[in-house]
Short mmCIF file of C-alpha atoms in Angstrom, two decimals:
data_model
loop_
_atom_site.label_atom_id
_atom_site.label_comp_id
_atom_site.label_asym_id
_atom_site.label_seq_id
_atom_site.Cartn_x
_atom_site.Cartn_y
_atom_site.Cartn_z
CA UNK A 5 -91.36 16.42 61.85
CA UNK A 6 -88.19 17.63 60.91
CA UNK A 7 -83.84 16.20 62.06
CA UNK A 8 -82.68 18.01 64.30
CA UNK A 9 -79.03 18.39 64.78
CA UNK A 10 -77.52 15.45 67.03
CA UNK A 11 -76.14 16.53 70.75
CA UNK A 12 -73.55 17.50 71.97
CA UNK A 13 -72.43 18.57 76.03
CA UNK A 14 -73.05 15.49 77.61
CA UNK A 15 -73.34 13.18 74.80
CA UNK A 16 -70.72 14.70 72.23
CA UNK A 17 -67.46 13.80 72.18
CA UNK A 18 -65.02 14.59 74.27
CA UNK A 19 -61.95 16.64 72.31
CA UNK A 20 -59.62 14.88 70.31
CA UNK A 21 -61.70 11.25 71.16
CA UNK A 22 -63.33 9.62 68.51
CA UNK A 23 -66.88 11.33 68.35
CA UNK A 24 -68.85 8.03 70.06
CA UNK A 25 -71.89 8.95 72.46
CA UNK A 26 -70.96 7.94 76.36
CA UNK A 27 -74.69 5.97 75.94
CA UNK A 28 -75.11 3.23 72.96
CA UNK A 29 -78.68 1.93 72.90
CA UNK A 30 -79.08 -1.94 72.53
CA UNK A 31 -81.18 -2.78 69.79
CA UNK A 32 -82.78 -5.45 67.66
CA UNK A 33 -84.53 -5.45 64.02
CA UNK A 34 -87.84 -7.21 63.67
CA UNK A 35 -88.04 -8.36 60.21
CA UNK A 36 -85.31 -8.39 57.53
CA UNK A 37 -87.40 -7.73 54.31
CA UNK A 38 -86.60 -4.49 52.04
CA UNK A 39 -86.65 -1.92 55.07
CA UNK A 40 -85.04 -4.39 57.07
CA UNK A 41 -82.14 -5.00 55.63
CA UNK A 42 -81.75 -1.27 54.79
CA UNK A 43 -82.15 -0.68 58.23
CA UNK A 44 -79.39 -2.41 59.59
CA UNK A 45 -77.25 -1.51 57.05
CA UNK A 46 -77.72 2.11 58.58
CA UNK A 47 -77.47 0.57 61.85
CA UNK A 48 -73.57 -0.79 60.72
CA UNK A 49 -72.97 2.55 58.94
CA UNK A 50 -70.56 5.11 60.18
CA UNK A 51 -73.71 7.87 60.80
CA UNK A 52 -74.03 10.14 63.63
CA UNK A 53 -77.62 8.69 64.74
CA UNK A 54 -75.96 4.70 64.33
CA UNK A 55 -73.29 5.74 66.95
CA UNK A 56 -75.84 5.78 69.49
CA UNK A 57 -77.27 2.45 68.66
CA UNK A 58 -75.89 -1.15 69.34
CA UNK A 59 -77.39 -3.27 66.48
CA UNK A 60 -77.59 -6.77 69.09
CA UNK A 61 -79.13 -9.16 66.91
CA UNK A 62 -81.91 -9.38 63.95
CA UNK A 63 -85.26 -11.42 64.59
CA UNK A 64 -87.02 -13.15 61.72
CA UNK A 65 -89.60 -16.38 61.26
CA UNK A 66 -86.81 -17.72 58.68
CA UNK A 67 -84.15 -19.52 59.48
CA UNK A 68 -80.85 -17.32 58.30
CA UNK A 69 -78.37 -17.78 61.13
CA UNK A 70 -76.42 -14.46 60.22
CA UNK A 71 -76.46 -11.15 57.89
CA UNK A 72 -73.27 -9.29 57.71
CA UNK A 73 -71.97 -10.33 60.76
CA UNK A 74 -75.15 -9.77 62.93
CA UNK A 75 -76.60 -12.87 64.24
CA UNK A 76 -80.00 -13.55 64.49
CA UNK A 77 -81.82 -14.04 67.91
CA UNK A 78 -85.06 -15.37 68.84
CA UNK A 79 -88.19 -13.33 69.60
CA UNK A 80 -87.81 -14.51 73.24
CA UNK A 81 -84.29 -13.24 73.99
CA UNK A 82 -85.22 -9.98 72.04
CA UNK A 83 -88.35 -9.57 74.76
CA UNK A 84 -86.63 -10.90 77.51
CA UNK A 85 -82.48 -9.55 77.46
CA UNK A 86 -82.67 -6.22 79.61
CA UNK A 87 -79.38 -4.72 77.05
CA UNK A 88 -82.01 -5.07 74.62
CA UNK A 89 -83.65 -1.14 74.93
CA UNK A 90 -84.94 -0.33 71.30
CA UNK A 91 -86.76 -2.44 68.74
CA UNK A 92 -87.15 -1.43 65.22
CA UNK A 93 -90.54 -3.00 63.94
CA UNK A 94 -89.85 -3.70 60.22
CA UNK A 95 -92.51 -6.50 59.57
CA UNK A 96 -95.97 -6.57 57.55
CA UNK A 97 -98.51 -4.00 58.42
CA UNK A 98 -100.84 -7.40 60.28
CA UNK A 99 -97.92 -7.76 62.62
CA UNK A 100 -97.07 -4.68 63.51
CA UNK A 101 -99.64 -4.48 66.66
CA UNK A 102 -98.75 -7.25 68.27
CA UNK A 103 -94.72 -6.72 67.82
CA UNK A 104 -95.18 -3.32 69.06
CA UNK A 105 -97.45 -4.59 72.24
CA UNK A 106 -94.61 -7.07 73.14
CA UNK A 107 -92.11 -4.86 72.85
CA UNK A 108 -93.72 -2.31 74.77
CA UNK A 109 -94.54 -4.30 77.47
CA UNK A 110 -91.27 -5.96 77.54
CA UNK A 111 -89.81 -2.05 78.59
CA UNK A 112 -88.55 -1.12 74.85
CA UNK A 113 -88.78 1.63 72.88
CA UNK A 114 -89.83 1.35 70.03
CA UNK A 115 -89.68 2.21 65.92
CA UNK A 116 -92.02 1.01 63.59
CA UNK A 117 -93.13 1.07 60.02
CA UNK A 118 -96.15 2.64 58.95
CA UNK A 119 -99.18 2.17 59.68
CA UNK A 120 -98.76 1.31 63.50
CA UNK A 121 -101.57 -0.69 63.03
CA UNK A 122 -104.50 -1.39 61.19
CA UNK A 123 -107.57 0.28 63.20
CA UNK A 124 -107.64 3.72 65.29
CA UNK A 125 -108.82 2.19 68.73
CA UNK A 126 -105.58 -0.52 68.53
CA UNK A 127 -103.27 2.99 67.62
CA UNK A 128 -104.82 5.12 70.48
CA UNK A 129 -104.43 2.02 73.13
CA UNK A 130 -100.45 0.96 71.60
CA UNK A 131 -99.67 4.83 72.32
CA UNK A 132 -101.24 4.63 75.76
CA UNK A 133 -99.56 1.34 76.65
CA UNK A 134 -96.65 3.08 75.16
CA UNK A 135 -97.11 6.56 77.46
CA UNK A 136 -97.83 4.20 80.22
CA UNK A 137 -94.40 2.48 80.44
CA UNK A 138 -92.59 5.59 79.27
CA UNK A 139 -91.11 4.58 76.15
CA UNK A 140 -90.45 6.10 73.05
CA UNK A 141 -93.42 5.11 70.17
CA UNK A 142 -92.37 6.37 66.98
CA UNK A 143 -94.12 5.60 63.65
CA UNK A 144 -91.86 5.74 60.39
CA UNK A 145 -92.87 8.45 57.80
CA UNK A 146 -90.43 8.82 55.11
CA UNK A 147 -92.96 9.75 52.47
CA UNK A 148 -92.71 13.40 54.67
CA UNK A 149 -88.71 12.93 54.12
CA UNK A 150 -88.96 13.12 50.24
CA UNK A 151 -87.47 15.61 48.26
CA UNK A 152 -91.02 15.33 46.20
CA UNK A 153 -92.98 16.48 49.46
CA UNK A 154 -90.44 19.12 50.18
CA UNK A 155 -90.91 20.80 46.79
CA UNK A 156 -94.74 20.30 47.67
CA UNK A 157 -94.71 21.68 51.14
CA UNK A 158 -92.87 24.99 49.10
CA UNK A 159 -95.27 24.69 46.64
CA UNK A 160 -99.01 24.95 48.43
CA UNK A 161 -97.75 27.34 51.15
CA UNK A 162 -99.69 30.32 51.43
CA UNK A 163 -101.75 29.57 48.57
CA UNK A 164 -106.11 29.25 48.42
CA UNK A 165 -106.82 25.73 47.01
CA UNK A 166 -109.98 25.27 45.15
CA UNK A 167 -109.88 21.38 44.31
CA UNK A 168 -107.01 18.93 43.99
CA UNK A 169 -106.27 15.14 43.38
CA UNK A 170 -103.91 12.57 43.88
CA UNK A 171 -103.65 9.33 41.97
CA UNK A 172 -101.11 6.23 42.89
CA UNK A 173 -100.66 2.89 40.80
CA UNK A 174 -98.81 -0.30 41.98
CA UNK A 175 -98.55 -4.07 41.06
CA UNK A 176 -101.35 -5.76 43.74
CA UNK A 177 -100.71 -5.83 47.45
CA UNK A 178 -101.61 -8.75 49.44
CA UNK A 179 -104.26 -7.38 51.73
CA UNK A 180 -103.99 -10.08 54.35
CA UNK A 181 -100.58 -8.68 55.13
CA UNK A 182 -100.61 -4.86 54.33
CA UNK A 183 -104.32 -4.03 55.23
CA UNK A 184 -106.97 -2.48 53.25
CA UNK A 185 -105.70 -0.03 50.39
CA UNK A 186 -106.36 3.03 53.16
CA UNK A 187 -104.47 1.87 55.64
CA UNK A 188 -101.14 0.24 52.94
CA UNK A 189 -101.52 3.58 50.77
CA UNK A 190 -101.61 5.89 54.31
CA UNK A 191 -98.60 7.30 52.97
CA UNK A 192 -100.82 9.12 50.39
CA UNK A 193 -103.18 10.20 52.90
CA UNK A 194 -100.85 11.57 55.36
CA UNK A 195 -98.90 13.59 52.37
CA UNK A 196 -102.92 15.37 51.64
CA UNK A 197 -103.62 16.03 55.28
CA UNK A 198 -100.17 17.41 55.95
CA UNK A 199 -100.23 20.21 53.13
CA UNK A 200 -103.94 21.06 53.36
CA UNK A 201 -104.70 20.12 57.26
CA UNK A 202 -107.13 17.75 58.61
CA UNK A 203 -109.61 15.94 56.46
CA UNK A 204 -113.05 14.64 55.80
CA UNK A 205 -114.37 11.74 54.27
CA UNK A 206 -117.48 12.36 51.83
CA UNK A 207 -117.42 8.84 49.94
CA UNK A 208 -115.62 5.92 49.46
CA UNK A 209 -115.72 3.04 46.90
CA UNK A 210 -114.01 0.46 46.19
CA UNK A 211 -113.92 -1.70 42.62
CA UNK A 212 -112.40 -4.76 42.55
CA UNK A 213 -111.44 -7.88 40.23
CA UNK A 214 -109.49 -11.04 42.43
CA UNK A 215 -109.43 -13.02 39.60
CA UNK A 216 -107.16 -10.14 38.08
CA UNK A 217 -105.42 -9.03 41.22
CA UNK A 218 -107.13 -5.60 40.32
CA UNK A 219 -108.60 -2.80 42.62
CA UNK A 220 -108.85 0.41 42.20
CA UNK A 221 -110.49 2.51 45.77
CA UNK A 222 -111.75 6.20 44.98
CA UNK A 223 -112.11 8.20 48.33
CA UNK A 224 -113.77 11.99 48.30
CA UNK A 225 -112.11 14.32 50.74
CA UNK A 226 -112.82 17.76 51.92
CA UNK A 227 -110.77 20.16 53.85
CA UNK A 228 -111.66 22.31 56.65
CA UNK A 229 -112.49 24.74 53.81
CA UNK A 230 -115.12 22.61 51.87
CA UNK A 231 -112.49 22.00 49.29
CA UNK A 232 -112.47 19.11 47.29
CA UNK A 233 -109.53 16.08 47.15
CA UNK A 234 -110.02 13.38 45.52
CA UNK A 235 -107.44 10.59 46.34
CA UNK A 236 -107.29 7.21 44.00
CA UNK A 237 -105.57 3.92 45.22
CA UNK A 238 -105.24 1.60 41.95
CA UNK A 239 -103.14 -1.62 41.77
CA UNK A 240 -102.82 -4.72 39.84
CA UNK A 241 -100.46 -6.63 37.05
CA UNK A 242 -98.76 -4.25 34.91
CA UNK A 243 -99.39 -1.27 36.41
CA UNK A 244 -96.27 0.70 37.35
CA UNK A 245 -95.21 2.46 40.41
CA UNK A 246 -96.64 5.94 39.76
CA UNK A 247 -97.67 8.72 41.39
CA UNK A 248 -100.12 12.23 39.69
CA UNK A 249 -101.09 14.99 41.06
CA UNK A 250 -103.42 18.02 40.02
CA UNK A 251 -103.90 20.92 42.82
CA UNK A 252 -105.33 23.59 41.59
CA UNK A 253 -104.89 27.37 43.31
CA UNK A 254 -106.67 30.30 42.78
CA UNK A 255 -103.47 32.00 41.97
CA UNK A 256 -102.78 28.72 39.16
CA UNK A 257 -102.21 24.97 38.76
CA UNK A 258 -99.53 22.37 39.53
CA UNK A 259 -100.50 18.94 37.33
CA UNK A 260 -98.07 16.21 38.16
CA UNK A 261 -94.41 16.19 39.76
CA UNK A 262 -91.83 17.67 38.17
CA UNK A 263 -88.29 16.00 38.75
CA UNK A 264 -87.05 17.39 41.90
CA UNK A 265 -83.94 15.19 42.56
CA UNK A 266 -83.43 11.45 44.31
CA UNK A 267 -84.16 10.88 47.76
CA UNK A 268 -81.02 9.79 49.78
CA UNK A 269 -80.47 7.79 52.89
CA UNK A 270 -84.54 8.27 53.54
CA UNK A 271 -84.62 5.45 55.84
CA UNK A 272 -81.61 6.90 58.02
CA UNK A 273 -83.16 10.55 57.99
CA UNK A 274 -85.97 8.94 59.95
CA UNK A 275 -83.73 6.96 62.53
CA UNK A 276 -82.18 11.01 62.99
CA UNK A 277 -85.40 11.68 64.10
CA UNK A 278 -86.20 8.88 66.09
CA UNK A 279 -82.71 9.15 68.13
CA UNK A 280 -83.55 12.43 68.77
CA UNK A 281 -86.72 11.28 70.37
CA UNK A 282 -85.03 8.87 72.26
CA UNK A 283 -82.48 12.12 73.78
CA UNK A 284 -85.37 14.09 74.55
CA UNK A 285 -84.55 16.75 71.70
CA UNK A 286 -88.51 17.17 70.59
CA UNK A 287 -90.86 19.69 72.87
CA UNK A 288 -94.16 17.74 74.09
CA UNK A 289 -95.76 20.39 71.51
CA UNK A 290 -94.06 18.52 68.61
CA UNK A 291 -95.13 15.08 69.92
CA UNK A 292 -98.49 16.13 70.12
CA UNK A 293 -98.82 17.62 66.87
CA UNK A 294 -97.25 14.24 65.06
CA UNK A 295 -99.60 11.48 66.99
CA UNK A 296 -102.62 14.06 66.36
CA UNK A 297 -101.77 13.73 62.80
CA UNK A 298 -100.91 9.94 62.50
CA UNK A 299 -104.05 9.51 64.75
CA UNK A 300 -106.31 11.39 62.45
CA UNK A 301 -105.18 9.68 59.32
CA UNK A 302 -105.37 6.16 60.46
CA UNK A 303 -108.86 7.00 61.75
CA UNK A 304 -109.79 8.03 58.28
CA UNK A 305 -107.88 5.05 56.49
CA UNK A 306 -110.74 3.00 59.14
CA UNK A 307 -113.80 5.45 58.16
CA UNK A 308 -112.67 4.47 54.34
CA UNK A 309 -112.58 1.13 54.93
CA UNK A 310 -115.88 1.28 56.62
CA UNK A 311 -117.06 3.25 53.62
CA UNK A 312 -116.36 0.70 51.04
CA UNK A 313 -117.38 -2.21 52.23
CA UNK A 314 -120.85 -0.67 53.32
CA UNK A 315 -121.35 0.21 49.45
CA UNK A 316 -120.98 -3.67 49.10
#
């Protein structure tokens, strides 16, 4: 889902005022971790999207007081204080259900990391719940935001694959708090389905060594075409954030990622979208096609999972 550009008429400016929207939404940030913290400093930042957001307060289970100025609130007021409109979910994947359920209920909108959560049936009954009151769901996908995806999008249009595979490495990840490697490496799995379409699973495995903080999950894929991807999750100690690729065409090969420039303000190019959401600036077409997709993949990160642990 691409920005759009930000409105004007009724919410734009009026001429030679300072270009603030007539409408600031109240909002607080769940969670002050990495995306967090970037988060609000968006929120503080002089952007178009920011001006129609009123950062109101920051909720976190540690005791911090204040960040830059913005105090921190409790859970309660955040659910309860009716200036409070929009919540930005920035917690671990375990959480993110219940935060979103709260909010929801509570009459917010609401943003959220990926995944949503960490089974289909909880995503399908969150976007109900979230259809029922009315509100704005939106699930963060910046890995669709990269430049690296962009040059990828370019790269497969139009063009007959035959096979393909896509490899990521990472220091371990607590699963207790980020879910099982297909649901905290979705990312990967949404990048597949978005260039080639909607997915099967043929097999899943899953090797693993706790003692070493070592896994490595191997998941066979096939398109609509009967082509074969093969996507590989593998983390532990000293392996580096990496990311290869091999697609290959009849019309040729791409093997790996060339440099294709560094991805800027990522975080913010998703709250574009999100405001834009929020104004009503994306057809009920486009909202259908995104949940179909972030539907499909997290019922494919559960299949997976499913997958693995039946091998056990």
């Amino acid at each position: 889902m691409n920005a759009k550009e930000l409105p004007c008429g009724d919410w734009g400016p009026e001429p030679g005022s300072s270009p603030m929207p007539r409408k600031k939404f109240g909002m607080v940030v769940v969670g002050v971790g990495r995306a967090g913290s970037v988060r609000m400093r968006d929120l503080q930042s002089p952007h178009a999207s920011s001006a129609f957001l009123s950062l109101m307060g920051f909720v976190s289970r540690r005791e911090l007081g204040s960040i830059d100025g913005v105090q921190q609130i409790s859970l309660e007021d955040a659910l309860s204080n009716q200036e409070v409109e929009v919540a930005y979910i920035c917690t671990e994947s375990s959480s993110h259900e219940d935060y979103i359920r709260q909010f929801l209920n509570a009459g917010k909108h609401v943003l959220v990391e990926y995944p949503m959560a960490l089974s289909l049936a909880a995503a399908e009954d969150l976007w109900a719940l979230a259809e029922q009151k009315g509100k704005v769901l939106h699930e963060e996908h910046i890995e669709l935001l990269m430049e690296e995806f962009a040059f990828l999008k370019k790269e497969v249009v139009g063009k007959d694959l035959l096979k393909g595979s896509l490899l990521f490495t990472a220091g371990p990840l607590e699963e207790e708090r980020f879910g099982f490697p297909s649901f905290s490496g979705i990312s990967r799995l949404t990048w597949l389905v978005s260039l080639f379409g909607e997915l099967s699973l043929v097999s899943a495995t899953l090797e693993e060594r706790k003692e070493d903080q070592y896994m490595k999950m191997t998941v066979c894929l096939e398109t609509e075409n009967k082509r074969p991807l093969t996507w590989i999750e593998e983390k532990g100690q000293g392996l580096k954030r990496n990311r290869y690729l091999s697609f290959h065409f009849k019309s040729g090969a791409l093997e790996n990622m060339p440099n294709v420039g560094i991805n800027k303000n990522i975080l913010l190019k998703d709250q574009n979208i999100f405001v834009q959401k929020l104004l009503g600036q994306f057809s009920e077409k486009e909202l259908a096609a995104e949940k179909k997709r972030i539907l499909h993949c997290l019922g494919l990160a559960e299949e997976i999972q499913k997958n693995c642990y039946s091998q056990k």
